[in-house]
Amino acid sequence: MTDLNPARILGIESSCDETAAAIIENGSNLLAGSVATQIDLHKKYGGVFPEVASRQHILSIYPIIEETLQKAHLSWDEIDAIAVTRGPGLAGSLVVGMNAAKGIALARNLPLVGVNHLEGHIYSSWIRPDAADRFTPPKFPVMALLVSGGHTELNLMKGHLNYQRLGATLDDAAGEAFDKVARLIGLPYPGGPSIETAAIEGNPSAFNFPRARLEGGWDFSFSGLKTAVLRTVKQLEADAVEFPVADLAASFQEAVVDALYTKTIAAAKEFGVREIVVAGGVSANKALRAAFMGQGDFPVHIPPLYHCTDNAAMIAAAGYYRFAHGHIDSLDVDVLPTWPLR
Ligand code: KG4
Ligand code: ZN
C-alpha cells in the first residue's frame, strides 16, 4: 500500500529489442501488459541490429498500446499519465517510444513522465506478482543490485527515487559478459538464457575462473573473467579437445554469481539496509536467484521472470512514483538521460 495519490499509468518501453506497453495502478497493480519481442529477428545477427530494431518498434508501438488498453478494458479517459523510457538504450529505438508517448500526451492532454530504464528495472520489485496472494513491497533502506545487458550497479536507496550509486562495473556489464562468453563457447544469442540452459548439465567447479574482488570498494569487473574463458577456449582449440560447453557455461556462471552475490551481501551489511532488491535481465538467472534466496540475512525481492527482462510494467511502476512525487516532464524531454534522474 502507498499513501500517495492513486493513479493509473500507461508505461511504454522501446529501449532495445522489445516493444512494450503496460498499465499499472498505484505503482503496484498490473492491469494489463503486452510485449512484442524481436529476439527472432536479431538472432541471425548474433545481437541486436539497431536499425532493424527501430523499424520494428515503429510497426509494433501503436498496436501494442491499443492492445494493452483493450486488455485492461480501459479508455484513454481512465489513464492519468503516460510514462516512457528516456534511456539508456538504443537512440533510434528510444525515439520511437518517446515520440509515441509525446503524441499521446499532446493529443489526450495527459502528463508525460520520463523514466530512466535502470530505475524501471529496480521498480519491477514494487509490482505485485500475478500469483501473489500476499505481497509486501521492499522496505527502505534497500540495497539494489541492478544487472542488465548494459549495466551492473549497486545502488543504496533510502527512499523512493533516492539513489546513491555505490559502485558499478569497471568494464563489461554482467549481461554483456554472459552474451560475449556465450558467443565464445558457441551458444546462441541472447547469451544469458543459453548459458543458463547449457550450465544445467555442467560442473561449476570444472574450471576455476577468476572472481575480481576489487577489495575496498563496491565496483565490479568482468573482463578478466571473460579473458580467462577466452584463454581456456583457445587452449582447448590448440589441444584439439572437444569443448566441454556445459562445464564452461556452469563454471563461468558460478564465477559471475559469486562475484555479484558476495559484493551485494557485503554492501547490504556495511550500509545496514533492511532489504535487498535484485533487478535487470540477469536477475532471471536461476543460479543467481538461488544464491540470494538461499541466504537468511536479508529479505530479497527478485521479480518474477517475466518482469526481469525488459517490459513496460516496470516503466509504469517507476512512472507512478515519479508522477505521484510531482516529477512531470515537458514535451521537449529528450532521450539522453542522466542517472540517477533528479
Ligand atoms: O534488462 P535486460 O532485458 O535488457 C537491458 O536493459 O540490457 O537485460 C538483458 C541481458 C542480456 O545480456 C541477457 O543475456 C541477460 O540479460 N539475461 C540473462 C538471463 N536472461 C537474460 N543472463 C543470465 N541468465 C539469464 N537467465
Ligand atoms: Zn533492461
XYZ file of C-alpha atoms and ligand atoms in Angstrom:
369
model
C 0.000 0.000 0.000
C 1.066 3.561 -0.522
C -0.121 6.825 0.985
C 0.443 8.599 -2.324
C -2.461 9.671 -4.529
C -3.976 6.868 -6.582
C -3.263 6.932 -10.319
C -3.288 4.717 -13.392
C -0.153 4.991 -15.502
C 0.340 3.700 -19.030
C 4.004 2.788 -19.490
C 5.848 2.487 -22.801
C 9.214 0.771 -23.269
C 11.226 0.581 -26.503
C 14.869 0.945 -25.456
C 16.224 -2.207 -27.075
C 14.548 -5.161 -28.774
C 11.168 -5.328 -27.013
C 8.240 -3.053 -27.826
C 6.088 -2.997 -24.721
C 3.161 -1.237 -23.083
C 1.522 -1.812 -19.702
C -0.931 -0.191 -17.331
C -0.159 -0.078 -13.620
C -2.449 1.192 -10.896
C -0.956 2.860 -7.822
C 2.569 1.732 -8.638
C 1.799 -1.909 -7.937
C -1.260 -3.441 -9.583
C -0.679 -4.587 -13.133
C -3.937 -4.188 -15.064
C -2.574 -5.272 -18.451
C 0.676 -5.586 -20.353
C 1.797 -6.526 -23.857
C 5.276 -7.180 -25.184
C 6.298 -7.670 -28.817
C 9.717 -9.273 -28.713
C 12.152 -9.024 -31.621
C 14.524 -11.763 -30.473
C 13.920 -13.948 -33.538
C 14.579 -11.020 -35.882
C 18.004 -10.345 -34.352
C 19.115 -13.934 -33.747
C 20.747 -14.270 -37.144
C 22.952 -11.229 -36.437
C 24.141 -12.659 -33.101
C 22.936 -9.499 -31.298
C 20.560 -6.556 -31.666
C 20.765 -4.838 -35.074
C 19.825 -1.224 -34.176
C 18.255 -0.150 -37.482
C 16.153 -3.315 -37.681
C 15.071 -2.728 -34.072
C 13.893 0.867 -34.712
C 11.890 -0.143 -37.768
C 10.203 -2.965 -35.903
C 9.339 -0.646 -32.997
C 7.619 1.691 -35.480
C 5.458 -1.195 -36.697
C 4.624 -2.522 -33.236
C 4.239 0.508 -30.993
C 0.660 1.656 -31.621
C -0.820 -1.863 -31.940
C 0.846 -2.806 -28.638
C -0.536 0.277 -26.867
C -4.052 -0.299 -28.243
C -3.907 -3.980 -27.318
C -2.913 -3.073 -23.751
C -5.826 -0.665 -23.298
C -8.209 -3.275 -24.685
C -6.865 -6.000 -22.406
C -7.377 -3.703 -19.402
C -10.875 -2.721 -20.650
C -9.927 0.912 -20.205
C -10.375 4.031 -22.310
C -7.904 6.919 -22.502
C -10.102 8.896 -20.082
C -9.249 6.378 -17.389
C -5.468 6.878 -17.728
C -3.828 9.555 -15.554
C -0.355 9.819 -17.115
C 1.979 8.356 -19.744
C 5.368 7.072 -18.574
C 8.033 6.361 -21.151
C 11.617 5.111 -21.138
C 14.033 8.009 -21.727
C 17.069 5.725 -21.884
C 19.657 4.458 -21.587
C 19.216 2.367 -24.716
C 19.472 2.478 -28.495
C 18.749 6.049 -29.608
C 16.714 5.070 -32.672
C 14.593 2.682 -30.621
C 14.056 5.078 -27.723
C 12.875 7.817 -30.060
C 10.023 5.627 -31.324
C 8.601 5.084 -27.819
C 9.246 8.671 -26.794
C 7.519 10.125 -29.861
C 4.530 7.839 -29.417
C 4.294 8.939 -25.761
C 4.591 12.621 -26.663
C 1.943 12.293 -29.364
C -0.497 10.652 -26.961
C 0.284 13.129 -24.173
C -0.388 16.035 -26.524
C -3.497 14.590 -28.156
C -5.083 13.377 -24.898
C -3.784 16.176 -22.701
C -2.058 13.733 -20.359
C 1.035 14.377 -18.233
C 4.263 12.866 -19.619
C 6.750 11.220 -17.270
C 10.210 10.222 -18.496
C 11.631 7.190 -16.708
C 15.200 6.012 -16.623
C 15.306 2.396 -17.819
C 17.508 1.360 -14.868
C 15.109 2.945 -12.413
C 12.360 0.986 -14.163
C 14.187 -2.301 -13.595
C 14.568 -1.513 -9.899
C 10.855 -0.663 -9.575
C 9.822 -4.019 -11.016
C 10.085 -5.231 -7.411
C 7.233 -2.877 -6.451
C 4.824 -4.652 -8.838
C 2.525 -7.193 -7.250
C 3.242 -10.545 -8.994
C 0.262 -12.207 -10.713
C 0.281 -15.241 -8.484
C 0.869 -13.492 -5.140
C -1.927 -13.544 -2.574
C 0.340 -11.758 -0.114
C 2.662 -9.052 -1.361
C 4.782 -6.557 0.521
C 6.864 -4.075 -1.416
C 10.537 -3.604 -0.477
C 11.193 -1.706 2.752
C 13.755 1.094 2.799
C 16.646 1.363 3.143
C 17.160 -1.001 0.221
C 20.344 -2.264 -1.435
C 19.534 -2.575 -5.143
C 21.702 -4.762 -7.372
C 20.991 -3.881 -10.973
C 22.279 -6.418 -13.505
C 21.260 -5.855 -17.117
C 22.798 -6.169 -20.565
C 24.427 -2.745 -20.373
C 24.752 -2.022 -16.645
C 25.878 -3.574 -13.393
C 25.437 -1.345 -10.359
C 24.901 -1.316 -6.632
C 22.550 1.467 -5.530
C 21.616 2.350 -1.980
C 18.005 3.582 -1.815
C 16.996 5.378 1.354
C 13.547 6.180 -0.048
C 11.575 6.429 -3.275
C 13.518 7.925 -6.209
C 16.557 8.283 -3.975
C 19.625 6.508 -5.356
C 23.181 6.558 -4.118
C 25.337 4.713 -6.591
C 27.932 2.866 -4.536
C 29.635 1.024 -7.360
C 29.368 -0.167 -10.919
C 31.209 -2.333 -13.391
C 34.566 -1.002 -14.487
C 34.301 -2.790 -17.830
C 31.681 -5.290 -19.073
C 28.190 -5.447 -17.579
C 27.164 -8.838 -16.189
C 24.676 -9.436 -19.017
C 27.236 -8.345 -21.584
C 29.681 -10.882 -20.122
C 27.031 -13.618 -20.473
C 26.402 -12.572 -24.085
C 30.105 -12.392 -25.038
C 31.057 -15.650 -23.330
C 28.093 -17.420 -24.938
C 29.446 -16.381 -28.337
C 32.959 -17.568 -27.350
C 31.718 -21.036 -26.480
C 29.369 -21.286 -29.461
C 25.995 -20.657 -27.816
C 23.262 -18.537 -29.442
C 22.022 -15.016 -28.621
C 20.801 -13.989 -26.098
C 23.698 -15.441 -24.168
C 22.256 -15.357 -20.639
C 19.471 -17.875 -21.160
C 21.722 -20.023 -23.421
C 24.429 -20.246 -20.778
C 21.896 -20.926 -18.049
C 20.430 -23.839 -20.042
C 23.835 -25.267 -21.012
C 25.041 -24.970 -17.401
C 22.333 -27.322 -16.109
C 24.349 -30.330 -17.298
C 27.709 -28.822 -16.334
C 30.046 -28.924 -13.348
C 30.508 -25.424 -11.861
C 33.866 -26.456 -10.374
C 35.279 -27.853 -13.640
C 37.174 -24.631 -14.353
C 38.442 -22.313 -11.662
C 37.660 -18.977 -13.329
C 38.725 -15.774 -11.534
C 36.440 -13.538 -9.437
C 37.639 -9.944 -9.446
C 37.226 -8.985 -5.795
C 38.257 -5.306 -6.150
C 38.690 -5.047 -2.392
C 37.921 -1.777 -0.655
C 35.128 -0.611 -2.955
C 31.808 -1.605 -4.441
C 32.750 -1.843 -8.102
C 32.631 -4.933 -10.281
C 34.791 -6.160 -13.156
C 34.054 -8.987 -15.580
C 36.621 -8.511 -18.329
C 39.256 -10.644 -16.552
C 36.744 -13.478 -16.311
C 35.852 -13.126 -19.984
C 39.554 -13.202 -20.927
C 40.072 -16.300 -18.764
C 37.276 -18.076 -20.661
C 38.813 -16.955 -23.972
C 42.223 -18.289 -22.939
C 40.691 -21.615 -21.918
C 38.798 -21.855 -25.215
C 41.982 -21.139 -27.207
C 43.884 -23.783 -25.236
C 41.136 -26.350 -25.847
C 41.223 -25.494 -29.560
C 45.030 -25.792 -29.657
C 44.809 -29.183 -27.958
C 42.057 -30.174 -30.429
C 39.890 -31.182 -27.468
C 36.125 -31.175 -27.848
C 34.572 -28.217 -25.985
C 33.081 -29.145 -22.628
C 30.390 -26.500 -23.271
C 28.265 -27.383 -20.249
C 31.251 -27.249 -17.859
C 32.467 -23.958 -19.338
C 28.982 -22.456 -19.024
C 28.480 -23.708 -15.461
C 31.919 -22.553 -14.280
C 31.508 -19.119 -15.863
C 28.009 -18.701 -14.424
C 29.254 -19.709 -10.981
C 32.013 -17.070 -11.114
C 29.574 -14.289 -12.101
C 27.013 -15.282 -9.488
C 29.677 -15.488 -6.793
C 31.022 -12.006 -7.608
C 27.551 -10.396 -7.694
C 26.213 -12.164 -4.625
C 29.251 -11.731 -2.384
C 29.579 -7.995 -3.009
C 25.871 -7.266 -2.658
C 25.590 -9.050 0.687
C 28.730 -7.306 1.951
C 27.333 -3.905 0.896
C 23.959 -4.676 2.476
C 25.708 -5.422 5.777
C 28.042 -2.440 5.571
C 25.212 0.038 4.919
C 22.757 -1.582 7.328
C 19.879 -1.915 4.853
C 16.639 -3.712 5.684
C 16.118 -5.471 2.360
C 17.744 -6.303 -0.974
C 16.354 -5.833 -4.475
C 17.869 -7.655 -7.466
C 16.770 -6.367 -10.882
C 17.556 -6.399 -14.608
C 17.732 -9.160 -17.217
C 20.422 -11.154 -15.400
C 18.156 -11.407 -12.330
C 16.242 -14.014 -14.366
C 19.220 -16.316 -13.850
C 18.201 -19.218 -11.634
C 21.655 -19.710 -10.116
C 21.756 -16.032 -9.107
C 18.232 -16.221 -7.692
C 19.117 -19.384 -5.769
C 22.205 -17.738 -4.243
C 20.171 -14.804 -2.894
C 17.201 -16.876 -1.835
C 19.498 -19.355 -0.073
C 20.762 -16.836 2.496
C 18.940 -15.810 5.632
C 20.452 -12.419 6.455
C 18.160 -10.194 4.344
C 14.717 -10.441 2.746
C 15.381 -10.374 -1.011
C 12.995 -9.136 -3.714
C 13.541 -10.506 -7.222
C 10.731 -10.009 -9.744
C 9.046 -12.972 -11.422
C 10.890 -13.993 -14.607
C 8.524 -12.094 -16.920
C 9.412 -8.813 -15.162
C 13.194 -9.361 -15.047
C 13.879 -8.683 -18.710
C 12.651 -5.542 -20.467
C 8.959 -4.765 -20.035
C 6.726 -1.728 -19.727
C 5.132 -2.568 -16.379
C 8.379 -1.569 -14.670
C 8.355 1.756 -16.529
C 4.754 2.367 -15.467
C 5.584 1.438 -11.838
C 8.565 3.800 -11.651
C 6.489 6.347 -13.586
C 3.826 6.173 -10.905
C 6.292 7.101 -8.175
C 7.694 9.925 -10.308
C 4.186 11.193 -11.122
C 2.977 10.898 -7.540
C 6.015 12.889 -6.379
C 5.359 15.626 -8.924
C 8.076 14.761 -11.456
C 6.340 15.595 -14.707
C 8.280 16.314 -17.883
C 7.612 18.817 -20.611
C 7.002 17.697 -24.180
C 10.565 18.573 -25.184
C 12.090 15.940 -22.875
C 14.981 14.170 -24.621
C 16.150 10.567 -24.789
C 19.551 11.218 -23.252
C 19.033 10.619 -19.549
C 21.453 11.049 -16.721
C 21.436 8.533 -13.935
C 20.142 8.856 -11.383
C 17.417 11.140 -12.721
C 16.652 14.008 -10.401
O 17.479 -5.928 -18.656
P 17.605 -6.565 -19.994
O 16.448 -7.357 -20.529
O 17.993 -5.509 -21.070
C 18.875 -4.455 -20.764
O 18.412 -3.478 -20.136
O 20.062 -4.623 -21.091
O 18.881 -7.494 -19.891
C 19.332 -8.228 -20.979
C 20.527 -9.042 -20.505
C 21.212 -9.790 -21.639
O 22.599 -9.564 -21.531
C 20.841 -11.229 -21.365
O 21.810 -12.151 -21.819
C 20.736 -11.238 -19.854
O 20.107 -10.015 -19.541
N 19.886 -12.341 -19.382
C 20.349 -13.328 -18.592
C 19.271 -14.232 -18.426
N 18.181 -13.743 -19.117
C 18.587 -12.570 -19.683
N 21.552 -13.537 -18.042
C 21.716 -14.652 -17.307
N 20.748 -15.580 -17.133
C 19.508 -15.397 -17.665
N 18.562 -16.305 -17.465
Zn 16.671 -3.606 -19.410
